[in-house]
Amino acid sequence: MTRASTHWPSLRGGLLALLAAALFGVSMPLVQHFGAGLGAFTTAALLYAGAAGVGALSRQRVEREARLTRSDMPRLLSMAAFGAVLGPVAMAWGLQHTSGTGASLMLTLEALFTAVLARLLYGETMDRRVWAAMLLLLAGGIALVMDQGQAGGSQLLGLLAVLLATAAWGADNTLSRALAERDPGQVVLGKALLGASATAVLALVFGDPLPSIGAVLALLAVGATGYGLSLRFYLLAQRAFGAARTGSVFAFAPFIGAALAIALGDRSGSWIMAAGGVLMVLGVLLHLAESHGHGHQHEAMEHEHAHSHDDGHHNHTHAVMPQGPHSHLHAHEPLSHVHAHVPDAHHSHEH
């Protein structure tokens, strides 16, 4: 395996996760601004309608990306329930009842929920450095709850609603790890359609007020970028270096959102909020400083996903060798080697 191929998954995964974080972070104060006066269900429906458009336009040919299968539907439905209904509805309600800055920083705890669930469900590697990072994230979240508690009951309830959204998105992130090898355009489209349909029905049932044309267009645009494109890049990052690490890099999103909220005139910050933010930054940096490499054994396996033949793990032959990434069912022979690695589809071994 070449040096470039050894380090490429982490570099690519980190950049994709940062791009996803930037798009989602910017969306939070924009949702608060353009969703003002709208029902939470209507806001969520418009956001995921915009995301569905991105999913439809970004689907790939079957020879380039693996298709969703019927067996993926239960997981996709669960992702939609947590990530496209419960998460955005709780977020939309919380943003209407607390400060945009505090809500943005609270979302850093999504990394904590994602990492813990990834460890429990997929056995992703988490050493003492990573656990220390998670505790710093938790301490920062507690500081934010204390800060908003001093601002009054309504502010605290809004922040707790945002906390519920982070837990829902943490579950969604962990569930989506198993679909990261599928065509991300299909995954985005399926999840967004399910979420938009469910929340639109709930908006009608609960009599949410009708939005203006301006609000519709703005929230569709925010949903396309902050939810559709962001989810696409998030799935590609998970494919590159696992659910827990993607969640940690994605934890930069709240700081981007908080900075934009302050730029838009939010002046609700305090020294407690600043201390919570510092703890969260330290937690993120500590987690990203993790390095992991050792001799390991690859068992024989067969699966389908997009791949290329320059990564040291795909050595099968073709009658005519494809150029660049392509997708098909392929087999891996047993292999032993030593290199730095991350918990992608080929490195889920036990420790």
mmCIF file of C-alpha atoms in Angstrom:
data_model
loop_
_atom_site.group_PDB
_atom_site.id
_atom_site.type_symbol
_atom_site.label_atom_id
_atom_site.label_comp_id
_atom_site.label_asym_id
_atom_site.label_seq_id
_atom_site.Cartn_x
_atom_site.Cartn_y
_atom_site.Cartn_z
ATOM 1 C CA MET A 1 0.000 0.000 0.000
ATOM 2 C CA THR A 2 1.411 3.393 -0.942
ATOM 3 C CA ARG A 3 1.861 6.251 1.479
ATOM 4 C CA ALA A 4 -0.713 8.313 -0.397
ATOM 5 C CA SER A 5 -3.369 5.642 -0.258
ATOM 6 C CA THR A 6 -2.661 5.066 3.442
ATOM 7 C CA HIS A 7 -3.375 8.687 4.366
ATOM 8 C CA TRP A 8 -6.003 9.557 1.767
ATOM 9 C CA PRO A 9 -9.078 8.148 3.607
ATOM 10 C CA SER A 10 -8.521 10.319 6.703
ATOM 11 C CA LEU A 11 -7.737 13.448 4.715
ATOM 12 C CA ARG A 12 -10.688 12.987 2.387
ATOM 13 C CA GLY A 13 -13.061 12.051 5.207
ATOM 14 C CA GLY A 14 -12.027 15.039 7.314
ATOM 15 C CA LEU A 15 -12.482 17.514 4.470
ATOM 16 C CA LEU A 16 -15.887 16.069 3.543
ATOM 17 C CA ALA A 17 -17.038 16.198 7.168
ATOM 18 C CA LEU A 18 -15.851 19.802 7.511
ATOM 19 C CA LEU A 19 -17.745 20.754 4.359
ATOM 20 C CA ALA A 20 -20.878 19.055 5.709
ATOM 21 C CA ALA A 21 -20.379 20.891 9.015
ATOM 22 C CA ALA A 22 -20.019 24.274 7.330
ATOM 23 C CA LEU A 23 -23.208 23.840 5.295
ATOM 24 C CA PHE A 24 -25.240 22.643 8.280
ATOM 25 C CA GLY A 25 -23.755 25.201 10.677
ATOM 26 C CA VAL A 26 -24.736 28.105 8.446
ATOM 27 C CA SER A 27 -28.262 26.686 8.112
ATOM 28 C CA MET A 28 -29.109 26.877 11.833
ATOM 29 C CA PRO A 29 -29.404 30.658 12.308
ATOM 30 C CA LEU A 30 -30.975 30.893 8.833
ATOM 31 C CA VAL A 31 -33.697 28.425 9.857
ATOM 32 C CA GLN A 32 -34.312 30.514 12.966
ATOM 33 C CA HIS A 33 -34.565 33.674 10.858
ATOM 34 C CA PHE A 34 -36.705 32.434 7.961
ATOM 35 C CA GLY A 35 -38.782 30.056 10.084
ATOM 36 C CA ALA A 36 -39.934 32.766 12.474
ATOM 37 C CA GLY A 37 -43.709 32.580 12.924
ATOM 38 C CA LEU A 38 -44.004 29.231 11.154
ATOM 39 C CA GLY A 39 -44.975 25.918 12.693
ATOM 40 C CA ALA A 40 -42.183 23.430 13.414
ATOM 41 C CA PHE A 41 -43.762 20.801 11.131
ATOM 42 C CA THR A 42 -44.032 23.229 8.204
ATOM 43 C CA THR A 43 -40.425 24.321 8.666
ATOM 44 C CA ALA A 44 -39.178 20.716 8.709
ATOM 45 C CA ALA A 45 -41.281 19.797 5.649
ATOM 46 C CA LEU A 46 -39.827 22.657 3.596
ATOM 47 C CA LEU A 47 -36.264 21.913 4.666
ATOM 48 C CA TYR A 48 -36.500 18.277 3.618
ATOM 49 C CA ALA A 49 -38.352 19.095 0.424
ATOM 50 C CA GLY A 50 -35.294 21.145 -0.525
ATOM 51 C CA ALA A 51 -33.029 18.263 0.496
ATOM 52 C CA ALA A 52 -35.067 15.851 -1.651
ATOM 53 C CA GLY A 53 -34.366 18.003 -4.706
ATOM 54 C CA VAL A 54 -30.606 17.701 -4.111
ATOM 55 C CA GLY A 55 -30.923 13.938 -3.669
ATOM 56 C CA ALA A 56 -32.822 13.581 -6.944
ATOM 57 C CA LEU A 57 -30.256 15.636 -8.869
ATOM 58 C CA SER A 58 -27.168 13.935 -7.388
ATOM 59 C CA ARG A 59 -28.007 10.261 -7.977
ATOM 60 C CA GLN A 60 -25.288 8.304 -9.782
ATOM 61 C CA ARG A 61 -25.366 5.585 -12.430
ATOM 62 C CA VAL A 62 -25.587 2.020 -11.153
ATOM 63 C CA GLU A 63 -22.070 1.218 -12.404
ATOM 64 C CA ARG A 64 -20.644 4.033 -10.239
ATOM 65 C CA GLU A 65 -22.565 3.662 -6.957
ATOM 66 C CA ALA A 66 -24.333 0.768 -5.238
ATOM 67 C CA ARG A 67 -28.139 0.925 -5.268
ATOM 68 C CA LEU A 68 -30.407 0.877 -2.239
ATOM 69 C CA THR A 69 -32.025 -2.535 -1.789
ATOM 70 C CA ARG A 70 -35.310 -3.659 -0.282
ATOM 71 C CA SER A 71 -33.465 -4.851 2.826
ATOM 72 C CA ASP A 72 -32.287 -1.251 3.409
ATOM 73 C CA MET A 73 -35.834 0.100 3.788
ATOM 74 C CA PRO A 74 -36.306 -0.553 7.543
ATOM 75 C CA ARG A 75 -33.074 1.319 8.267
ATOM 76 C CA LEU A 76 -34.031 4.151 5.906
ATOM 77 C CA LEU A 77 -37.428 4.469 7.602
ATOM 78 C CA SER A 78 -35.716 4.637 11.003
ATOM 79 C CA MET A 79 -33.317 7.288 9.708
ATOM 80 C CA ALA A 80 -36.245 9.335 8.424
ATOM 81 C CA ALA A 81 -38.115 9.012 11.730
ATOM 82 C CA PHE A 82 -35.145 10.187 13.828
ATOM 83 C CA GLY A 83 -33.333 12.485 11.423
ATOM 84 C CA ALA A 84 -36.055 13.941 9.193
ATOM 85 C CA VAL A 85 -39.022 14.138 11.589
ATOM 86 C CA LEU A 86 -38.066 14.144 15.287
ATOM 87 C CA GLY A 87 -34.726 15.955 14.848
ATOM 88 C CA PRO A 88 -35.778 18.902 12.653
ATOM 89 C CA VAL A 89 -39.137 19.374 14.399
ATOM 90 C CA ALA A 90 -37.445 19.519 17.816
ATOM 91 C CA MET A 91 -34.800 21.824 16.376
ATOM 92 C CA ALA A 92 -37.319 24.163 14.731
ATOM 93 C CA TRP A 93 -39.330 24.424 17.973
ATOM 94 C CA GLY A 94 -36.210 24.878 20.085
ATOM 95 C CA LEU A 95 -34.859 27.655 17.848
ATOM 96 C CA GLN A 96 -38.096 29.563 18.390
ATOM 97 C CA HIS A 97 -37.695 29.355 22.172
ATOM 98 C CA THR A 98 -33.988 29.886 22.823
ATOM 99 C CA SER A 99 -31.028 31.850 21.464
ATOM 100 C CA GLY A 100 -29.491 30.885 18.146
ATOM 101 C CA THR A 101 -26.004 31.006 19.681
ATOM 102 C CA GLY A 102 -26.829 28.658 22.553
ATOM 103 C CA ALA A 103 -28.717 26.265 20.280
ATOM 104 C CA SER A 104 -25.814 26.174 17.821
ATOM 105 C CA LEU A 105 -23.296 25.326 20.527
ATOM 106 C CA MET A 106 -25.572 22.692 22.067
ATOM 107 C CA LEU A 107 -25.521 20.824 18.768
ATOM 108 C CA THR A 108 -21.896 19.927 19.437
ATOM 109 C CA LEU A 109 -23.289 17.162 21.669
ATOM 110 C CA GLU A 110 -24.436 15.390 18.510
ATOM 111 C CA ALA A 111 -20.829 14.164 18.278
ATOM 112 C CA LEU A 112 -21.122 12.619 21.744
ATOM 113 C CA PHE A 113 -24.301 10.707 20.922
ATOM 114 C CA THR A 114 -22.883 9.592 17.569
ATOM 115 C CA ALA A 115 -19.568 8.377 18.983
ATOM 116 C CA VAL A 116 -21.144 6.424 21.851
ATOM 117 C CA LEU A 117 -23.685 4.751 19.564
ATOM 118 C CA ALA A 118 -20.993 3.983 16.967
ATOM 119 C CA ARG A 119 -18.964 2.284 19.682
ATOM 120 C CA LEU A 120 -21.925 0.258 20.942
ATOM 121 C CA LEU A 121 -23.319 -0.764 17.548
ATOM 122 C CA TYR A 122 -20.233 -1.002 15.321
ATOM 123 C CA GLY A 123 -17.380 -1.470 17.787
ATOM 124 C CA GLU A 124 -15.512 1.576 16.450
ATOM 125 C CA THR A 125 -12.217 2.175 18.230
ATOM 126 C CA MET A 126 -12.381 4.640 21.133
ATOM 127 C CA ASP A 127 -9.349 4.911 23.422
ATOM 128 C CA ARG A 128 -8.904 7.017 26.576
ATOM 129 C CA ARG A 129 -8.116 10.109 24.507
ATOM 130 C CA VAL A 130 -11.466 9.800 22.711
ATOM 131 C CA TRP A 131 -13.411 9.231 25.931
ATOM 132 C CA ALA A 132 -11.736 12.304 27.458
ATOM 133 C CA ALA A 133 -12.853 14.276 24.411
ATOM 134 C CA MET A 134 -16.423 13.083 24.866
ATOM 135 C CA LEU A 135 -16.402 14.135 28.536
ATOM 136 C CA LEU A 136 -15.248 17.631 27.536
ATOM 137 C CA LEU A 137 -18.120 17.832 25.056
ATOM 138 C CA LEU A 138 -20.552 16.749 27.778
ATOM 139 C CA ALA A 139 -19.165 19.317 30.224
ATOM 140 C CA GLY A 140 -19.605 22.037 27.610
ATOM 141 C CA GLY A 141 -23.216 21.023 27.054
ATOM 142 C CA ILE A 142 -23.920 21.115 30.794
ATOM 143 C CA ALA A 143 -22.477 24.637 30.934
ATOM 144 C CA LEU A 144 -24.847 25.728 28.177
ATOM 145 C CA VAL A 145 -27.866 24.248 29.974
ATOM 146 C CA MET A 146 -26.863 26.128 33.142
ATOM 147 C CA ASP A 147 -26.492 29.356 31.177
ATOM 148 C CA GLN A 148 -29.901 29.081 29.518
ATOM 149 C CA GLY A 149 -31.497 28.011 32.795
ATOM 150 C CA GLN A 150 -30.546 31.390 34.238
ATOM 151 C CA ALA A 151 -32.298 33.054 31.288
ATOM 152 C CA GLY A 152 -35.675 31.609 32.245
ATOM 153 C CA GLY A 153 -37.834 28.519 31.798
ATOM 154 C CA SER A 154 -38.737 29.190 28.174
ATOM 155 C CA GLN A 155 -35.067 29.492 27.179
ATOM 156 C CA LEU A 156 -34.243 26.257 29.008
ATOM 157 C CA LEU A 157 -37.116 24.344 27.393
ATOM 158 C CA GLY A 158 -35.951 25.557 23.992
ATOM 159 C CA LEU A 159 -32.426 24.355 24.676
ATOM 160 C CA LEU A 160 -33.701 20.980 25.903
ATOM 161 C CA ALA A 161 -35.655 20.659 22.638
ATOM 162 C CA VAL A 162 -32.374 21.256 20.780
ATOM 163 C CA LEU A 163 -30.779 18.588 22.978
ATOM 164 C CA LEU A 164 -33.523 16.163 21.913
ATOM 165 C CA ALA A 165 -32.747 17.039 18.296
ATOM 166 C CA THR A 166 -29.052 16.255 18.832
ATOM 167 C CA ALA A 167 -29.923 12.850 20.309
ATOM 168 C CA ALA A 168 -32.229 12.115 17.375
ATOM 169 C CA TRP A 169 -29.568 13.135 14.854
ATOM 170 C CA GLY A 170 -26.970 11.082 16.741
ATOM 171 C CA ALA A 171 -29.178 8.008 16.275
ATOM 172 C CA ASP A 172 -29.719 8.976 12.631
ATOM 173 C CA ASN A 173 -25.952 9.351 12.073
ATOM 174 C CA THR A 174 -25.282 5.922 13.527
ATOM 175 C CA LEU A 175 -28.038 4.257 11.513
ATOM 176 C CA SER A 176 -26.787 5.919 8.323
ATOM 177 C CA ARG A 177 -23.313 4.373 8.734
ATOM 178 C CA ALA A 178 -24.607 1.085 7.307
ATOM 179 C CA LEU A 179 -25.896 2.920 4.213
ATOM 180 C CA ALA A 180 -22.744 4.970 3.623
ATOM 181 C CA GLU A 181 -21.621 2.498 0.942
ATOM 182 C CA ARG A 182 -24.842 3.054 -1.044
ATOM 183 C CA ASP A 183 -25.401 5.854 -3.535
ATOM 184 C CA PRO A 184 -25.579 8.942 -1.263
ATOM 185 C CA GLY A 185 -27.959 10.644 -3.700
ATOM 186 C CA GLN A 186 -30.440 7.802 -3.297
ATOM 187 C CA VAL A 187 -30.084 7.825 0.488
ATOM 188 C CA VAL A 188 -30.629 11.597 0.668
ATOM 189 C CA LEU A 189 -33.625 11.381 -1.671
ATOM 190 C CA GLY A 190 -35.268 8.499 0.201
ATOM 191 C CA LYS A 191 -34.772 9.978 3.665
ATOM 192 C CA ALA A 192 -35.807 13.491 2.586
ATOM 193 C CA LEU A 193 -38.965 12.342 0.785
ATOM 194 C CA LEU A 194 -40.058 10.308 3.790
ATOM 195 C CA GLY A 195 -39.334 13.179 6.175
ATOM 196 C CA ALA A 196 -40.970 15.864 4.035
ATOM 197 C CA SER A 197 -44.101 13.753 3.505
ATOM 198 C CA ALA A 198 -44.508 12.892 7.196
ATOM 199 C CA THR A 199 -43.977 16.445 8.462
ATOM 200 C CA ALA A 200 -46.231 17.936 5.758
ATOM 201 C CA VAL A 201 -49.066 15.653 6.895
ATOM 202 C CA LEU A 202 -48.420 16.605 10.528
ATOM 203 C CA ALA A 203 -48.446 20.310 9.565
ATOM 204 C CA LEU A 204 -51.926 19.869 8.059
ATOM 205 C CA VAL A 205 -53.194 17.829 11.010
ATOM 206 C CA PHE A 206 -52.017 20.386 13.588
ATOM 207 C CA GLY A 207 -53.049 23.403 11.504
ATOM 208 C CA ASP A 208 -49.668 25.067 11.059
ATOM 209 C CA PRO A 209 -50.031 28.534 9.504
ATOM 210 C CA LEU A 210 -49.348 28.794 5.786
ATOM 211 C CA PRO A 211 -45.902 30.236 4.985
ATOM 212 C CA SER A 212 -45.305 33.163 2.668
ATOM 213 C CA ILE A 213 -43.757 32.617 -0.761
ATOM 214 C CA GLY A 214 -40.550 34.224 0.458
ATOM 215 C CA ALA A 215 -40.305 31.900 3.450
ATOM 216 C CA VAL A 216 -41.014 28.861 1.234
ATOM 217 C CA LEU A 217 -38.243 29.741 -1.223
ATOM 218 C CA ALA A 218 -35.769 30.600 1.528
ATOM 219 C CA LEU A 219 -36.361 27.397 3.521
ATOM 220 C CA LEU A 220 -36.228 25.256 0.365
ATOM 221 C CA ALA A 221 -32.830 26.785 -0.428
ATOM 222 C CA VAL A 222 -31.599 26.301 3.142
ATOM 223 C CA GLY A 223 -32.829 22.698 3.087
ATOM 224 C CA ALA A 224 -31.096 22.006 -0.228
ATOM 225 C CA THR A 225 -27.705 23.158 1.057
ATOM 226 C CA GLY A 226 -27.800 22.740 4.842
ATOM 227 C CA TYR A 227 -29.651 19.417 4.830
ATOM 228 C CA GLY A 228 -29.376 17.872 1.334
ATOM 229 C CA LEU A 229 -25.786 18.675 0.341
ATOM 230 C CA SER A 230 -24.649 18.464 3.957
ATOM 231 C CA LEU A 231 -26.085 14.946 4.323
ATOM 232 C CA ARG A 232 -24.507 13.861 1.042
ATOM 233 C CA PHE A 233 -21.054 14.981 2.189
ATOM 234 C CA TYR A 234 -21.666 13.497 5.650
ATOM 235 C CA LEU A 235 -22.398 10.067 4.156
ATOM 236 C CA LEU A 236 -19.263 10.233 2.016
ATOM 237 C CA ALA A 237 -17.243 11.183 5.115
ATOM 238 C CA GLN A 238 -18.672 8.218 7.035
ATOM 239 C CA ARG A 239 -17.664 5.993 4.135
ATOM 240 C CA ALA A 240 -14.114 7.322 4.372
ATOM 241 C CA PHE A 241 -13.459 7.115 8.114
ATOM 242 C CA GLY A 242 -16.404 5.912 10.159
ATOM 243 C CA ALA A 243 -19.326 7.297 12.134
ATOM 244 C CA ALA A 244 -17.593 8.448 15.342
ATOM 245 C CA ARG A 245 -14.834 10.438 13.630
ATOM 246 C CA THR A 246 -17.250 12.005 11.159
ATOM 247 C CA GLY A 247 -19.436 13.046 14.078
ATOM 248 C CA SER A 248 -16.472 14.659 15.839
ATOM 249 C CA VAL A 249 -15.367 16.708 12.824
ATOM 250 C CA PHE A 250 -19.005 17.621 12.198
ATOM 251 C CA ALA A 251 -19.071 19.048 15.723
ATOM 252 C CA PHE A 252 -17.463 22.181 14.263
ATOM 253 C CA ALA A 253 -20.857 22.975 12.709
ATOM 254 C CA PRO A 254 -22.291 24.589 15.874
ATOM 255 C CA PHE A 255 -19.398 27.050 16.107
ATOM 256 C CA ILE A 256 -19.992 28.125 12.520
ATOM 257 C CA GLY A 257 -23.684 28.544 13.340
ATOM 258 C CA ALA A 258 -22.952 30.427 16.554
ATOM 259 C CA ALA A 259 -20.582 32.804 14.757
ATOM 260 C CA LEU A 260 -23.233 33.539 12.114
ATOM 261 C CA ALA A 261 -25.909 34.003 14.799
ATOM 262 C CA ILE A 262 -23.713 36.601 16.515
ATOM 263 C CA ALA A 263 -23.039 38.273 13.158
ATOM 264 C CA LEU A 264 -26.814 38.458 12.608
ATOM 265 C CA GLY A 265 -27.256 40.342 15.892
ATOM 266 C CA ASP A 266 -27.643 37.640 18.580
ATOM 267 C CA ARG A 267 -26.211 39.120 21.789
ATOM 268 C CA SER A 268 -27.330 36.419 24.228
ATOM 269 C CA GLY A 269 -23.828 35.112 24.926
ATOM 270 C CA SER A 270 -22.311 35.079 28.405
ATOM 271 C CA TRP A 271 -19.106 33.937 30.066
ATOM 272 C CA ILE A 272 -20.729 30.583 30.913
ATOM 273 C CA MET A 273 -21.605 30.083 27.251
ATOM 274 C CA ALA A 274 -18.055 31.057 26.282
ATOM 275 C CA ALA A 275 -16.629 28.539 28.786
ATOM 276 C CA GLY A 276 -18.922 25.845 27.408
ATOM 277 C CA GLY A 277 -17.760 26.660 23.903
ATOM 278 C CA VAL A 278 -14.084 26.415 24.941
ATOM 279 C CA LEU A 279 -14.670 22.992 26.523
ATOM 280 C CA MET A 280 -16.369 21.799 23.353
ATOM 281 C CA VAL A 281 -13.548 23.055 21.130
ATOM 282 C CA LEU A 282 -11.011 21.243 23.323
ATOM 283 C CA GLY A 283 -13.086 18.068 23.101
ATOM 284 C CA VAL A 284 -13.255 18.227 19.322
ATOM 285 C CA LEU A 285 -9.515 18.910 18.940
ATOM 286 C CA LEU A 286 -8.595 16.120 21.346
ATOM 287 C CA HIS A 287 -10.745 13.672 19.465
ATOM 288 C CA LEU A 288 -9.280 14.637 16.099
ATOM 289 C CA ALA A 289 -5.731 14.213 17.472
ATOM 290 C CA GLU A 290 -6.280 10.455 17.793
ATOM 291 C CA SER A 291 -3.937 8.241 15.735
ATOM 292 C CA HIS A 292 -4.475 4.520 15.230
ATOM 293 C CA GLY A 293 -2.296 1.971 13.448
ATOM 294 C CA HIS A 294 -1.266 -1.670 14.029
ATOM 295 C CA GLY A 295 -0.938 -5.007 12.295
ATOM 296 C CA HIS A 296 -4.363 -6.380 11.441
ATOM 297 C CA GLN A 297 -6.000 -9.233 9.594
ATOM 298 C CA HIS A 298 -8.648 -8.859 6.886
ATOM 299 C CA GLU A 299 -11.001 -11.815 6.666
ATOM 300 C CA ALA A 300 -12.468 -12.968 3.366
ATOM 301 C CA MET A 301 -15.595 -10.988 2.536
ATOM 302 C CA GLU A 302 -17.894 -10.101 -0.330
ATOM 303 C CA HIS A 303 -19.796 -6.825 -0.699
ATOM 304 C CA GLU A 304 -20.773 -4.081 -3.134
ATOM 305 C CA HIS A 305 -19.751 -0.429 -2.989
ATOM 306 C CA ALA A 306 -17.935 2.265 -4.954
ATOM 307 C CA HIS A 307 -14.168 1.609 -4.979
ATOM 308 C CA SER A 308 -10.970 2.017 -6.974
ATOM 309 C CA HIS A 309 -7.901 -0.194 -7.335
ATOM 310 C CA ASP A 310 -5.242 2.064 -5.848
ATOM 311 C CA ASP A 311 -6.143 1.811 -2.149
ATOM 312 C CA GLY A 312 -4.324 -1.415 -1.243
ATOM 313 C CA HIS A 313 -7.527 -3.323 -0.477
ATOM 314 C CA HIS A 314 -9.109 -3.912 -3.882
ATOM 315 C CA ASN A 315 -6.820 -6.267 -5.774
ATOM 316 C CA HIS A 316 -9.384 -8.190 -7.820
ATOM 317 C CA THR A 317 -9.039 -8.186 -11.577
ATOM 318 C CA HIS A 318 -11.235 -7.081 -14.487
ATOM 319 C CA ALA A 319 -11.160 -8.117 -18.121
ATOM 320 C CA VAL A 320 -10.895 -4.399 -18.832
ATOM 321 C CA MET A 321 -9.688 -2.423 -15.819
ATOM 322 C CA PRO A 322 -12.114 0.472 -15.055
ATOM 323 C CA GLN A 323 -10.684 3.939 -14.704
ATOM 324 C CA GLY A 324 -11.465 5.612 -11.381
ATOM 325 C CA PRO A 325 -14.230 4.732 -8.880
ATOM 326 C CA HIS A 326 -16.783 2.126 -9.899
ATOM 327 C CA SER A 327 -19.260 -0.181 -8.157
ATOM 328 C CA HIS A 328 -20.000 -3.887 -8.414
ATOM 329 C CA LEU A 329 -20.182 -6.978 -6.209
ATOM 330 C CA HIS A 330 -16.626 -8.068 -5.429
ATOM 331 C CA ALA A 331 -14.726 -10.409 -3.105
ATOM 332 C CA HIS A 332 -11.761 -9.785 -0.803
ATOM 333 C CA GLU A 333 -9.209 -12.489 -0.091
ATOM 334 C CA PRO A 334 -7.711 -12.809 3.427
ATOM 335 C CA LEU A 335 -4.938 -10.246 3.935
ATOM 336 C CA SER A 336 -2.559 -9.253 6.746
ATOM 337 C CA HIS A 337 -0.687 -5.946 6.787
ATOM 338 C CA VAL A 338 0.312 -2.959 8.911
ATOM 339 C CA HIS A 339 -0.759 0.639 8.322
ATOM 340 C CA ALA A 340 -2.554 3.542 9.972
ATOM 341 C CA HIS A 341 -6.262 3.132 9.419
ATOM 342 C CA VAL A 342 -9.728 4.278 10.415
ATOM 343 C CA PRO A 343 -12.949 2.260 10.925
ATOM 344 C CA ASP A 344 -14.167 2.268 7.346
ATOM 345 C CA ALA A 345 -15.910 -0.645 5.601
ATOM 346 C CA HIS A 346 -12.643 -2.625 5.502
ATOM 347 C CA HIS A 347 -11.447 -2.002 9.051
ATOM 348 C CA SER A 348 -14.178 -3.085 11.436
ATOM 349 C CA HIS A 349 -11.965 -5.598 13.244
ATOM 350 C CA GLU A 350 -12.108 -6.127 16.990
ATOM 351 C CA HIS A 351 -9.524 -4.714 19.423
#
